PDB file of C-alpha atoms in Angstrom:
ATOM      1  CA  MET A   1     -12.501 -26.512  -4.679  1.00  0.00           C
ATOM      2  CA  ASN A   2     -14.740 -28.167  -2.120  1.00  0.00           C
ATOM      3  CA  TRP A   3     -17.591 -26.279  -0.119  1.00  0.00           C
ATOM      4  CA  GLN A   4     -15.300 -25.989   2.896  1.00  0.00           C
ATOM      5  CA  ASP A   5     -12.667 -24.342   0.808  1.00  0.00           C
ATOM      6  CA  PHE A   6     -14.986 -22.083  -0.947  1.00  0.00           C
ATOM      7  CA  TYR A   7     -16.493 -21.018   2.434  1.00  0.00           C
ATOM      8  CA  SER A   8     -13.098 -20.274   3.966  1.00  0.00           C
ATOM      9  CA  VAL A   9     -12.182 -17.933   0.823  1.00  0.00           C
ATOM     10  CA  VAL A  10     -15.304 -16.081   1.318  1.00  0.00           C
ATOM     11  CA  ILE A  11     -15.027 -15.441   4.930  1.00  0.00           C
ATOM     12  CA  ALA A  12     -11.177 -14.606   4.717  1.00  0.00           C
ATOM     13  CA  PRO A  13     -11.640 -10.864   4.377  1.00  0.00           C
ATOM     14  CA  LEU A  14     -13.446 -10.842   7.705  1.00  0.00           C
ATOM     15  CA  THR A  15     -10.358 -12.326   9.281  1.00  0.00           C
ATOM     16  CA  TYR A  16      -7.631 -10.136   7.747  1.00  0.00           C
ATOM     17  CA  TRP A  17      -7.301  -8.432  11.269  1.00  0.00           C
ATOM     18  CA  GLU A  18      -5.777 -11.541  12.563  1.00  0.00           C
ATOM     19  CA  MET A  19      -3.378 -12.176   9.570  1.00  0.00           C
ATOM     20  CA  PRO A  20       0.095 -10.474   9.916  1.00  0.00           C
ATOM     21  CA  GLU A  21       0.541 -10.532   5.951  1.00  0.00           C
ATOM     22  CA  HIS A  22      -2.468  -8.128   5.710  1.00  0.00           C
ATOM     23  CA  ARG A  23      -2.128  -4.398   6.365  1.00  0.00           C
ATOM     24  CA  ILE A  24      -5.265  -4.325   8.731  1.00  0.00           C
ATOM     25  CA  PHE A  25      -3.640  -6.800  11.092  1.00  0.00           C
ATOM     26  CA  TRP A  26      -4.606  -5.934  14.565  1.00  0.00           C
ATOM     27  CA  VAL A  27      -1.062  -5.082  15.502  1.00  0.00           C
ATOM     28  CA  TYR A  28      -0.745  -2.427  12.634  1.00  0.00           C
ATOM     29  CA  LEU A  29      -4.013  -1.052  13.478  1.00  0.00           C
ATOM     30  CA  ILE A  30      -2.936  -0.543  17.140  1.00  0.00           C
ATOM     31  CA  THR A  31       0.343   1.069  16.371  1.00  0.00           C
ATOM     32  CA  ALA A  32      -1.369   3.433  14.058  1.00  0.00           C
ATOM     33  CA  TRP A  33      -3.984   4.406  16.607  1.00  0.00           C
ATOM     34  CA  LEU A  34      -1.248   4.887  19.212  1.00  0.00           C
ATOM     35  CA  MET A  35       0.597   7.147  16.965  1.00  0.00           C
ATOM     36  CA  ALA A  36      -2.599   8.961  16.305  1.00  0.00           C
ATOM     37  CA  LEU A  37      -3.155   9.429  20.033  1.00  0.00           C
ATOM     38  CA  GLY A  38       0.399  11.176  20.200  1.00  0.00           C
ATOM     39  CA  VAL A  39      -0.628  13.440  17.437  1.00  0.00           C
ATOM     40  CA  TYR A  40      -4.027  14.133  19.193  1.00  0.00           C
ATOM     41  CA  LEU A  41      -2.351  15.008  22.565  1.00  0.00           C
ATOM     42  CA  LEU A  42       0.792  16.761  21.314  1.00  0.00           C
ATOM     43  CA  VAL A  43      -0.780  18.630  18.121  1.00  0.00           C
ATOM     44  CA  TYR A  44      -4.511  18.538  17.848  1.00  0.00           C
ATOM     45  CA  ARG A  45      -5.472  19.475  21.618  1.00  0.00           C
ATOM     46  CA  PRO A  46      -2.971  22.219  21.948  1.00  0.00           C
ATOM     47  CA  ARG A  47      -4.153  23.798  18.661  1.00  0.00           C
ATOM     48  CA  ALA A  48      -7.952  23.119  18.808  1.00  0.00           C
ATOM     49  CA  GLU A  49     -10.131  26.237  18.757  1.00  0.00           C
ATOM     50  CA  GLY A  50     -13.661  26.242  20.086  1.00  0.00           C
ATOM     51  CA  VAL A  51     -15.084  22.685  20.621  1.00  0.00           C
ATOM     52  CA  LYS A  52     -12.308  19.901  21.258  1.00  0.00           C
ATOM     53  CA  LEU A  53     -13.188  16.336  20.135  1.00  0.00           C
ATOM     54  CA  ASN A  54     -12.580  13.538  22.353  1.00  0.00           C
ATOM     55  CA  PHE A  55     -10.022  11.018  20.979  1.00  0.00           C
ATOM     56  CA  LEU A  56     -12.431   8.545  19.559  1.00  0.00           C
ATOM     57  CA  ALA A  57     -14.336  11.292  17.921  1.00  0.00           C
ATOM     58  CA  TYR A  58     -10.996  12.636  16.488  1.00  0.00           C
ATOM     59  CA  LEU A  59     -10.005   9.248  15.317  1.00  0.00           C
ATOM     60  CA  PHE A  60     -13.194   8.060  13.663  1.00  0.00           C
ATOM     61  CA  PRO A  61     -15.257  11.122  12.553  1.00  0.00           C
ATOM     62  CA  LYS A  62     -18.547  10.092  11.302  1.00  0.00           C
ATOM     63  CA  ASN A  63     -18.595  12.158   8.354  1.00  0.00           C
ATOM     64  CA  ILE A  64     -15.662  10.413   6.992  1.00  0.00           C
ATOM     65  CA  TYR A  65     -16.355   6.800   8.012  1.00  0.00           C
ATOM     66  CA  PHE A  66     -19.956   7.058   6.828  1.00  0.00           C
ATOM     67  CA  HIS A  67     -19.184   8.994   3.741  1.00  0.00           C
ATOM     68  CA  LYS A  68     -20.639   7.648   0.470  1.00  0.00           C
ATOM     69  CA  SER A  69     -17.156   6.889  -0.733  1.00  0.00           C
ATOM     70  CA  ALA A  70     -16.150   5.006   2.473  1.00  0.00           C
ATOM     71  CA  LEU A  71     -19.363   2.828   2.184  1.00  0.00           C
ATOM     72  CA  THR A  72     -18.214   1.999  -1.320  1.00  0.00           C
ATOM     73  CA  ASP A  73     -14.833   1.045  -0.041  1.00  0.00           C
ATOM     74  CA  TYR A  74     -16.172  -1.320   2.629  1.00  0.00           C
ATOM     75  CA  ARG A  75     -18.380  -3.067  -0.028  1.00  0.00           C
ATOM     76  CA  TYR A  76     -15.593  -3.256  -2.529  1.00  0.00           C
ATOM     77  CA  PHE A  77     -12.985  -4.616   0.007  1.00  0.00           C
ATOM     78  CA  LEU A  78     -15.472  -7.716   0.634  1.00  0.00           C
ATOM     79  CA  PHE A  79     -16.381  -8.356  -2.839  1.00  0.00           C
ATOM     80  CA  ASN A  80     -12.940  -7.809  -4.529  1.00  0.00           C
ATOM     81  CA  ARG A  81     -10.928  -9.802  -1.864  1.00  0.00           C
ATOM     82  CA  ILE A  82     -13.048 -12.878  -2.437  1.00  0.00           C
ATOM     83  CA  ALA A  83     -12.710 -12.304  -6.335  1.00  0.00           C
ATOM     84  CA  PHE A  84      -8.974 -11.736  -5.979  1.00  0.00           C
ATOM     85  CA  VAL A  85      -8.416 -15.462  -4.792  1.00  0.00           C
ATOM     86  CA  PHE A  86     -10.167 -16.739  -7.814  1.00  0.00           C
ATOM     87  CA  VAL A  87      -9.334 -14.588 -10.668  1.00  0.00           C
ATOM     88  CA  LEU A  88      -5.951 -12.441  -9.813  1.00  0.00           C
ATOM     89  CA  ALA A  89      -3.814 -14.453  -7.474  1.00  0.00           C
ATOM     90  CA  PRO A  90      -3.237 -17.440 -10.074  1.00  0.00           C
ATOM     91  CA  ILE A  91      -1.863 -15.098 -12.612  1.00  0.00           C
ATOM     92  CA  ILE A  92       0.254 -12.617 -10.583  1.00  0.00           C
ATOM     93  CA  VAL A  93       4.012 -13.154 -11.033  1.00  0.00           C
ATOM     94  CA  GLY A  94       5.288 -14.997  -7.799  1.00  0.00           C
ATOM     95  CA  SER A  95       8.679 -14.241  -6.276  1.00  0.00           C
ATOM     96  CA  TYR A  96       9.718 -17.936  -5.884  1.00  0.00           C
ATOM     97  CA  THR A  97       8.971 -18.496  -9.522  1.00  0.00           C
ATOM     98  CA  VAL A  98      11.215 -15.494 -10.513  1.00  0.00           C
ATOM     99  CA  ALA A  99      13.711 -16.896  -7.981  1.00  0.00           C
ATOM    100  CA  GLU A 100      13.890 -20.280  -9.570  1.00  0.00           C
ATOM    101  CA  LEU A 101      14.231 -18.681 -12.999  1.00  0.00           C
ATOM    102  CA  THR A 102      16.859 -16.229 -11.929  1.00  0.00           C
ATOM    103  CA  GLU A 103      18.909 -19.059 -10.370  1.00  0.00           C
ATOM    104  CA  TYR A 104      18.487 -21.245 -13.352  1.00  0.00           C
ATOM    105  CA  LEU A 105      19.772 -18.564 -15.828  1.00  0.00           C
ATOM    106  CA  LEU A 106      22.815 -17.858 -13.667  1.00  0.00           C
ATOM    107  CA  LEU A 107      23.497 -21.414 -13.596  1.00  0.00           C
ATOM    108  CA  SER A 108      23.150 -21.608 -17.168  1.00  0.00           C
ATOM    109  CA  GLY A 109      25.313 -18.825 -17.937  1.00  0.00           C
ATOM    110  CA  PHE A 110      28.107 -18.988 -15.383  1.00  0.00           C
ATOM    111  CA  GLY A 111      27.899 -22.585 -14.056  1.00  0.00           C
ATOM    112  CA  ALA A 112      27.736 -23.609 -10.620  1.00  0.00           C
ATOM    113  CA  THR A 113      29.645 -22.093  -7.728  1.00  0.00           C
ATOM    114  CA  GLU A 114      30.844 -23.281  -4.478  1.00  0.00           C
ATOM    115  CA  ALA A 115      28.036 -22.786  -1.931  1.00  0.00           C
ATOM    116  CA  ARG A 116      28.917 -20.120   0.642  1.00  0.00           C
ATOM    117  CA  GLU A 117      28.234 -19.887   4.318  1.00  0.00           C
ATOM    118  CA  SER A 118      24.863 -18.252   5.096  1.00  0.00           C
ATOM    119  CA  THR A 119      25.818 -16.428   8.391  1.00  0.00           C
ATOM    120  CA  MET A 120      23.643 -14.330  10.370  1.00  0.00           C
ATOM    121  CA  ALA A 121      25.146 -11.348   8.887  1.00  0.00           C
ATOM    122  CA  VAL A 122      24.348 -12.578   5.323  1.00  0.00           C
ATOM    123  CA  ILE A 123      20.760 -13.266   6.407  1.00  0.00           C
ATOM    124  CA  ALA A 124      20.529  -9.816   7.577  1.00  0.00           C
ATOM    125  CA  VAL A 125      21.714  -8.192   4.522  1.00  0.00           C
ATOM    126  CA  PHE A 126      19.565 -10.678   2.459  1.00  0.00           C
ATOM    127  CA  THR A 127      16.240  -9.492   4.402  1.00  0.00           C
ATOM    128  CA  PHE A 128      17.174  -5.974   4.026  1.00  0.00           C
ATOM    129  CA  LEU A 129      17.820  -6.214   0.253  1.00  0.00           C
ATOM    130  CA  ALA A 130      14.718  -8.137  -0.113  1.00  0.00           C
ATOM    131  CA  PHE A 131      12.684  -5.552   1.585  1.00  0.00           C
ATOM    132  CA  VAL A 132      14.525  -2.624  -0.458  1.00  0.00           C
ATOM    133  CA  ALA A 133      13.388  -4.679  -3.573  1.00  0.00           C
ATOM    134  CA  TYR A 134       9.922  -4.931  -2.240  1.00  0.00           C
ATOM    135  CA  ASP A 135       9.887  -1.093  -1.489  1.00  0.00           C
ATOM    136  CA  PHE A 136      11.342  -0.202  -4.884  1.00  0.00           C
ATOM    137  CA  ALA A 137       8.727  -2.298  -6.678  1.00  0.00           C
ATOM    138  CA  ILE A 138       5.869  -0.475  -5.090  1.00  0.00           C
ATOM    139  CA  PHE A 139       7.522   2.668  -6.045  1.00  0.00           C
ATOM    140  CA  PHE A 140       8.257   1.987  -9.632  1.00  0.00           C
ATOM    141  CA  THR A 141       4.921   0.386 -10.444  1.00  0.00           C
ATOM    142  CA  HIS A 142       3.190   3.308  -8.677  1.00  0.00           C
ATOM    143  CA  TYR A 143       5.290   5.727 -10.753  1.00  0.00           C
ATOM    144  CA  ILE A 144       4.385   4.090 -14.070  1.00  0.00           C
ATOM    145  CA  GLN A 145       0.630   3.821 -12.849  1.00  0.00           C
ATOM    146  CA  HIS A 146       0.803   7.478 -12.943  1.00  0.00           C
ATOM    147  CA  ARG A 147       2.851   8.159 -15.925  1.00  0.00           C
ATOM    148  CA  VAL A 148       1.436   5.730 -18.461  1.00  0.00           C
ATOM    149  CA  PRO A 149      -2.047   7.035 -19.662  1.00  0.00           C
ATOM    150  CA  PHE A 150      -3.573   3.358 -19.925  1.00  0.00           C
ATOM    151  CA  LEU A 151      -2.583   2.520 -16.618  1.00  0.00           C
ATOM    152  CA  TRP A 152      -3.614   5.596 -14.923  1.00  0.00           C
ATOM    153  CA  GLU A 153      -7.125   4.859 -16.035  1.00  0.00           C
ATOM    154  CA  PHE A 154      -7.064   1.999 -13.666  1.00  0.00           C
ATOM    155  CA  HIS A 155      -5.009   3.562 -11.070  1.00  0.00           C
ATOM    156  CA  LYS A 156      -7.336   6.722 -10.536  1.00  0.00           C
ATOM    157  CA  ILE A 157      -9.782   4.268  -8.965  1.00  0.00           C
ATOM    158  CA  HIS A 158      -7.640   4.544  -5.871  1.00  0.00           C
ATOM    159  CA  HIS A 159      -7.395   8.348  -6.187  1.00  0.00           C
ATOM    160  CA  ALA A 160     -11.221   8.690  -6.457  1.00  0.00           C
ATOM    161  CA  ALA A 161     -11.518   7.936  -2.633  1.00  0.00           C
ATOM    162  CA  GLU A 162     -12.980  11.281  -1.045  1.00  0.00           C
ATOM    163  CA  ALA A 163     -13.075  10.046   2.394  1.00  0.00           C
ATOM    164  CA  MET A 164      -9.739   8.626   3.777  1.00  0.00           C
ATOM    165  CA  THR A 165      -9.935   5.467   5.891  1.00  0.00           C
ATOM    166  CA  PRO A 166      -7.503   2.490   5.994  1.00  0.00           C
ATOM    167  CA  MET A 167      -9.704   0.641   3.709  1.00  0.00           C
ATOM    168  CA  VAL A 168      -8.729   2.976   1.040  1.00  0.00           C
ATOM    169  CA  ALA A 169      -5.591   0.723   0.767  1.00  0.00           C
ATOM    170  CA  TYR A 170      -7.859  -1.867  -0.822  1.00  0.00           C
ATOM    171  CA  ARG A 171      -9.579   0.269  -3.217  1.00  0.00           C
ATOM    172  CA  ILE A 172      -7.323  -1.000  -5.867  1.00  0.00           C
ATOM    173  CA  HIS A 173      -8.671  -2.098  -9.391  1.00  0.00           C
ATOM    174  CA  PRO A 174      -7.539  -5.713 -10.316  1.00  0.00           C
ATOM    175  CA  ILE A 175      -5.336  -4.365 -13.202  1.00  0.00           C
ATOM    176  CA  ASP A 176      -3.482  -2.272 -10.641  1.00  0.00           C
ATOM    177  CA  ASP A 177      -3.217  -5.260  -8.221  1.00  0.00           C
ATOM    178  CA  LEU A 178      -1.774  -7.273 -11.055  1.00  0.00           C
ATOM    179  CA  ILE A 179       0.828  -4.608 -12.009  1.00  0.00           C
ATOM    180  CA  THR A 180       1.834  -4.152  -8.463  1.00  0.00           C
ATOM    181  CA  GLY A 181       1.799  -7.642  -7.181  1.00  0.00           C
ATOM    182  CA  SER A 182       3.877  -8.708 -10.418  1.00  0.00           C
ATOM    183  CA  GLY A 183       6.356  -5.937  -9.922  1.00  0.00           C
ATOM    184  CA  ILE A 184       6.832  -6.966  -6.393  1.00  0.00           C
ATOM    185  CA  GLY A 185       7.187 -10.722  -7.175  1.00  0.00           C
ATOM    186  CA  LEU A 186       9.763  -9.811 -10.136  1.00  0.00           C
ATOM    187  CA  MET A 187      11.959  -7.606  -8.054  1.00  0.00           C
ATOM    188  CA  MET A 188      12.070  -9.662  -4.744  1.00  0.00           C
ATOM    189  CA  GLY A 189      12.375 -12.815  -6.839  1.00  0.00           C
ATOM    190  CA  VAL A 190      15.551 -11.678  -8.477  1.00  0.00           C
ATOM    191  CA  VAL A 191      17.089 -10.834  -5.062  1.00  0.00           C
ATOM    192  CA  TYR A 192      16.011 -14.450  -3.892  1.00  0.00           C
ATOM    193  CA  GLY A 193      17.357 -16.093  -7.033  1.00  0.00           C
ATOM    194  CA  VAL A 194      20.784 -14.359  -6.748  1.00  0.00           C
ATOM    195  CA  TYR A 195      21.173 -15.549  -3.259  1.00  0.00           C
ATOM    196  CA  ALA A 196      19.992 -19.009  -4.018  1.00  0.00           C
ATOM    197  CA  TYR A 197      22.725 -19.213  -6.674  1.00  0.00           C
ATOM    198  CA  PHE A 198      25.680 -17.945  -4.430  1.00  0.00           C
ATOM    199  CA  TYR A 199      24.496 -19.814  -1.291  1.00  0.00           C
ATOM    200  CA  GLY A 200      23.286 -23.204  -2.678  1.00  0.00           C
ATOM    201  CA  GLY A 201      19.683 -22.748  -2.099  1.00  0.00           C
ATOM    202  CA  MET A 202      16.853 -20.343  -0.991  1.00  0.00           C
ATOM    203  CA  LEU A 203      17.508 -18.163   2.054  1.00  0.00           C
ATOM    204  CA  ALA A 204      14.833 -17.474   4.625  1.00  0.00           C
ATOM    205  CA  PRO A 205      14.591 -13.817   5.615  1.00  0.00           C
ATOM    206  CA  ILE A 206      14.553 -12.586   9.161  1.00  0.00           C
ATOM    207  CA  THR A 207      10.738 -12.495   9.978  1.00  0.00           C
ATOM    208  CA  MET A 208       8.186 -11.182  12.593  1.00  0.00           C
ATOM    209  CA  LEU A 209       5.027 -13.444  12.687  1.00  0.00           C
ATOM    210  CA  GLU A 210       6.308 -15.015   9.563  1.00  0.00           C
ATOM    211  CA  VAL A 211       6.464 -11.553   7.560  1.00  0.00           C
ATOM    212  CA  ASN A 212       9.820 -10.002   6.500  1.00  0.00           C
ATOM    213  CA  VAL A 213      10.816  -7.955   9.540  1.00  0.00           C
ATOM    214  CA  GLY A 214      11.123  -5.031   7.158  1.00  0.00           C
ATOM    215  CA  ILE A 215       7.661  -5.312   5.742  1.00  0.00           C
ATOM    216  CA  PHE A 216       6.396  -5.881   9.289  1.00  0.00           C
ATOM    217  CA  LEU A 217       7.887  -2.645  10.751  1.00  0.00           C
ATOM    218  CA  PHE A 218       6.708  -0.748   7.448  1.00  0.00           C
ATOM    219  CA  ASN A 219       3.278  -1.831   8.225  1.00  0.00           C
ATOM    220  CA  ALA A 220       3.593  -1.206  11.965  1.00  0.00           C
ATOM    221  CA  VAL A 221       4.921   2.299  11.789  1.00  0.00           C
ATOM    222  CA  GLY A 222       1.892   4.123  10.891  1.00  0.00           C
ATOM    223  CA  PHE A 223       1.121   2.679   7.287  1.00  0.00           C
ATOM    224  CA  ASN A 224      -2.732   2.786   8.242  1.00  0.00           C
ATOM    225  CA  LEU A 225      -2.522   6.442   8.992  1.00  0.00           C
ATOM    226  CA  ARG A 226      -1.562   7.167   5.443  1.00  0.00           C
ATOM    227  CA  HIS A 227      -5.124   6.629   4.356  1.00  0.00           C
ATOM    228  CA  THR A 228      -6.738   8.774   7.121  1.00  0.00           C
ATOM    229  CA  HIS A 229      -7.105  12.618   7.987  1.00  0.00           C
ATOM    230  CA  ILE A 230      -4.542  12.468  10.722  1.00  0.00           C
ATOM    231  CA  TRP A 231      -1.648  14.651   9.754  1.00  0.00           C
ATOM    232  CA  LEU A 232       1.764  13.087  10.760  1.00  0.00           C
ATOM    233  CA  ALA A 233       4.591  14.503   8.864  1.00  0.00           C
ATOM    234  CA  TYR A 234       8.181  13.831   8.736  1.00  0.00           C
ATOM    235  CA  ARG A 235      10.233  17.135   7.955  1.00  0.00           C
ATOM    236  CA  GLY A 236      13.705  18.014   7.093  1.00  0.00           C
ATOM    237  CA  TRP A 237      16.274  15.165   6.575  1.00  0.00           C
ATOM    238  CA  LEU A 238      13.711  12.608   7.899  1.00  0.00           C
ATOM    239  CA  GLY A 239      11.219  13.563   5.500  1.00  0.00           C
ATOM    240  CA  HIS A 240      13.923  13.172   2.713  1.00  0.00           C
ATOM    241  CA  LEU A 241      14.525   9.521   3.887  1.00  0.00           C
ATOM    242  CA  PHE A 242      11.172   8.082   4.773  1.00  0.00           C
ATOM    243  CA  ILE A 243       7.556   8.639   3.529  1.00  0.00           C
ATOM    244  CA  SER A 244       5.270   9.770   6.397  1.00  0.00           C
ATOM    245  CA  PRO A 245       1.375   9.581   6.399  1.00  0.00           C
ATOM    246  CA  ALA A 246       1.526  13.322   5.405  1.00  0.00           C
ATOM    247  CA  HIS A 247       3.449  12.655   2.347  1.00  0.00           C
ATOM    248  CA  HIS A 248       0.877  10.116   1.073  1.00  0.00           C
ATOM    249  CA  GLN A 249      -1.929  12.341   2.062  1.00  0.00           C
ATOM    250  CA  ILE A 250      -0.306  15.091  -0.149  1.00  0.00           C
ATOM    251  CA  HIS A 251      -0.252  12.684  -2.901  1.00  0.00           C
ATOM    252  CA  HIS A 252      -4.050  11.881  -2.620  1.00  0.00           C
ATOM    253  CA  SER A 253      -4.776  15.607  -2.828  1.00  0.00           C
ATOM    254  CA  VAL A 254      -7.474  16.718  -5.274  1.00  0.00           C
ATOM    255  CA  ASP A 255      -5.135  18.952  -6.879  1.00  0.00           C
ATOM    256  CA  PRO A 256      -3.800  17.038 -10.115  1.00  0.00           C
ATOM    257  CA  GLU A 257      -0.339  18.264  -9.531  1.00  0.00           C
ATOM    258  CA  ASP A 258      -0.063  16.436  -6.262  1.00  0.00           C
ATOM    259  CA  TYR A 259      -0.964  12.937  -8.020  1.00  0.00           C
ATOM    260  CA  ASP A 260       2.639  13.052  -9.221  1.00  0.00           C
ATOM    261  CA  GLN A 261       4.346  13.591  -6.045  1.00  0.00           C
ATOM    262  CA  ASN A 262       5.410  11.179  -3.472  1.00  0.00           C
ATOM    263  CA  PHE A 263       4.924   7.861  -4.956  1.00  0.00           C
ATOM    264  CA  GLY A 264       7.144   6.023  -2.439  1.00  0.00           C
ATOM    265  CA  ALA A 265       5.945   3.335   0.290  1.00  0.00           C
ATOM    266  CA  MET A 266       8.708   3.340   2.945  1.00  0.00           C
ATOM    267  CA  PHE A 267      11.751   5.147   1.674  1.00  0.00           C
ATOM    268  CA  ALA A 268      11.420   8.608   0.323  1.00  0.00           C
ATOM    269  CA  VAL A 269      15.071   8.285  -1.474  1.00  0.00           C
ATOM    270  CA  TRP A 270      13.153   6.835  -4.575  1.00  0.00           C
ATOM    271  CA  ASP A 271      11.074  10.070  -5.000  1.00  0.00           C
ATOM    272  CA  TRP A 272      14.228  12.152  -4.359  1.00  0.00           C
ATOM    273  CA  ALA A 273      16.084  10.338  -7.036  1.00  0.00           C
ATOM    274  CA  PHE A 274      13.212  10.659  -9.656  1.00  0.00           C
ATOM    275  CA  GLY A 275      12.470  14.201  -8.697  1.00  0.00           C
ATOM    276  CA  SER A 276       8.923  13.635  -7.375  1.00  0.00           C
ATOM    277  CA  LEU A 277       9.495  14.352  -3.642  1.00  0.00           C
ATOM    278  CA  ARG A 278       7.486  16.919  -1.875  1.00  0.00           C
ATOM    279  CA  VAL A 279       8.308  17.019   1.835  1.00  0.00           C
ATOM    280  CA  PRO A 280       5.530  18.499   4.066  1.00  0.00           C
ATOM    281  CA  GLU A 281       7.098  21.306   5.912  1.00  0.00           C
ATOM    282  CA  LYS A 282       3.747  22.519   7.537  1.00  0.00           C
ATOM    283  CA  TYR A 283       0.165  21.374   8.143  1.00  0.00           C
ATOM    284  CA  GLU A 284      -2.034  21.418   5.019  1.00  0.00           C
ATOM    285  CA  GLU A 285      -5.759  21.300   4.638  1.00  0.00           C
ATOM    286  CA  ILE A 286      -6.216  18.725   2.019  1.00  0.00           C
ATOM    287  CA  THR A 287      -9.219  17.823   0.027  1.00  0.00           C
ATOM    288  CA  PHE A 288      -9.169  14.327  -1.348  1.00  0.00           C
ATOM    289  CA  GLY A 289     -10.169  12.708  -4.431  1.00  0.00           C
ATOM    290  CA  LEU A 290     -10.595  13.527  -8.070  1.00  0.00           C
ATOM    291  CA  GLY A 291     -12.905  16.451  -7.726  1.00  0.00           C
ATOM    292  CA  GLU A 292     -16.175  15.996  -9.667  1.00  0.00           C
ATOM    293  CA  GLN A 293     -14.956  12.910 -11.326  1.00  0.00           C
ATOM    294  CA  SER A 294     -14.910  11.068  -7.933  1.00  0.00           C
ATOM    295  CA  GLU A 295     -18.722  10.564  -8.096  1.00  0.00           C
ATOM    296  CA  ARG A 296     -18.403   8.422 -11.143  1.00  0.00           C
ATOM    297  CA  TYR A 297     -16.600   5.663  -9.047  1.00  0.00           C
ATOM    298  CA  HIS A 298     -19.098   5.302  -6.255  1.00  0.00           C
ATOM    299  CA  GLY A 299     -20.264   1.710  -6.637  1.00  0.00           C
ATOM    300  CA  ILE A 300     -18.534  -1.779  -7.002  1.00  0.00           C
ATOM    301  CA  TRP A 301     -19.446  -2.238 -10.452  1.00  0.00           C
ATOM    302  CA  ARG A 302     -18.431   1.307 -11.353  1.00  0.00           C
ATOM    303  CA  ILE A 303     -15.114   0.600  -9.909  1.00  0.00           C
ATOM    304  CA  TYR A 304     -14.476  -2.402 -12.169  1.00  0.00           C
ATOM    305  CA  LEU A 305     -15.924  -1.044 -15.385  1.00  0.00           C
ATOM    306  CA  MET A 306     -15.352   2.675 -15.630  1.00  0.00           C
ATOM    307  CA  PRO A 307     -11.748   2.342 -16.600  1.00  0.00           C
ATOM    308  CA  PHE A 308     -12.764   0.172 -19.442  1.00  0.00           C
ATOM    309  CA  VAL A 309     -15.503   2.651 -20.704  1.00  0.00           C
ATOM    310  CA  ASP A 310     -13.077   5.411 -20.189  1.00  0.00           C
ATOM    311  CA  LEU A 311     -10.497   3.576 -22.591  1.00  0.00           C
ATOM    312  CA  ALA A 312     -13.158   2.726 -25.058  1.00  0.00           C
ATOM    313  CA  GLN A 313     -14.218   6.226 -25.376  1.00  0.00           C
ATOM    314  CA  ARG A 314     -10.722   7.462 -25.794  1.00  0.00           C
TER     315      ARG A 314
END
């Protein structure tokens, strides 16, 4: 790697806001802020008693965005995103690698088939199934990160955040990233490979700004509100189909019982099927984090090393 390539890697995290593949892309942030504006106008202001905050103060409260936990998140984001490129990205199981292997196994086991025509309807179904695989992979890897004690030691880094900002989405231990990224690569790769086998080559999904349209919409419909104080809940049947920001805020509650609720990303049906769904029916005042344990994870090196220390002590 030459100096120019190294420099581009180092400054890359500062340019995520202009990259649609990253969750803090400017479009996703603006749509989240617009949804927050709706909550502010329709819910917060009518119910606020005493002093009413202006919208910017409501959206960016200083006690949250300058909290010790949040300051750790900002530093960790910059450092870990650079380290990710050099250390983790090369070993994550990629979807196209899995797709090629899946296609090869199908060819070896069943022989070649006559290539079918990839109509627009086929592409649409393929796009949807790829997104469903993506969503289920996030749910299932998240589920086992809570259920397997070894993996929980790494995942609880994410739950140690006491101040919820969009940067909490990047408070992920590298081992956690490896599990989730490889799970996504594996499940999406199988879908790609099966379609490649039946349609004579890799299909390209429908995209928006070169991102699977399902993933783009998922990020655009309030993803960045999930890691905030802004309560936006889907109730009733809608809350049984989709995960709202409030669903995920419950998941981050300091109450350990809530850690094992609402694992899903977009679709709530996975939690519904696994018995881990809790639909928010009314506003809840939530304290985030791991309680007294959260203090142990303030600091970049503490985030990296404390899971190994805890495992060694166990």
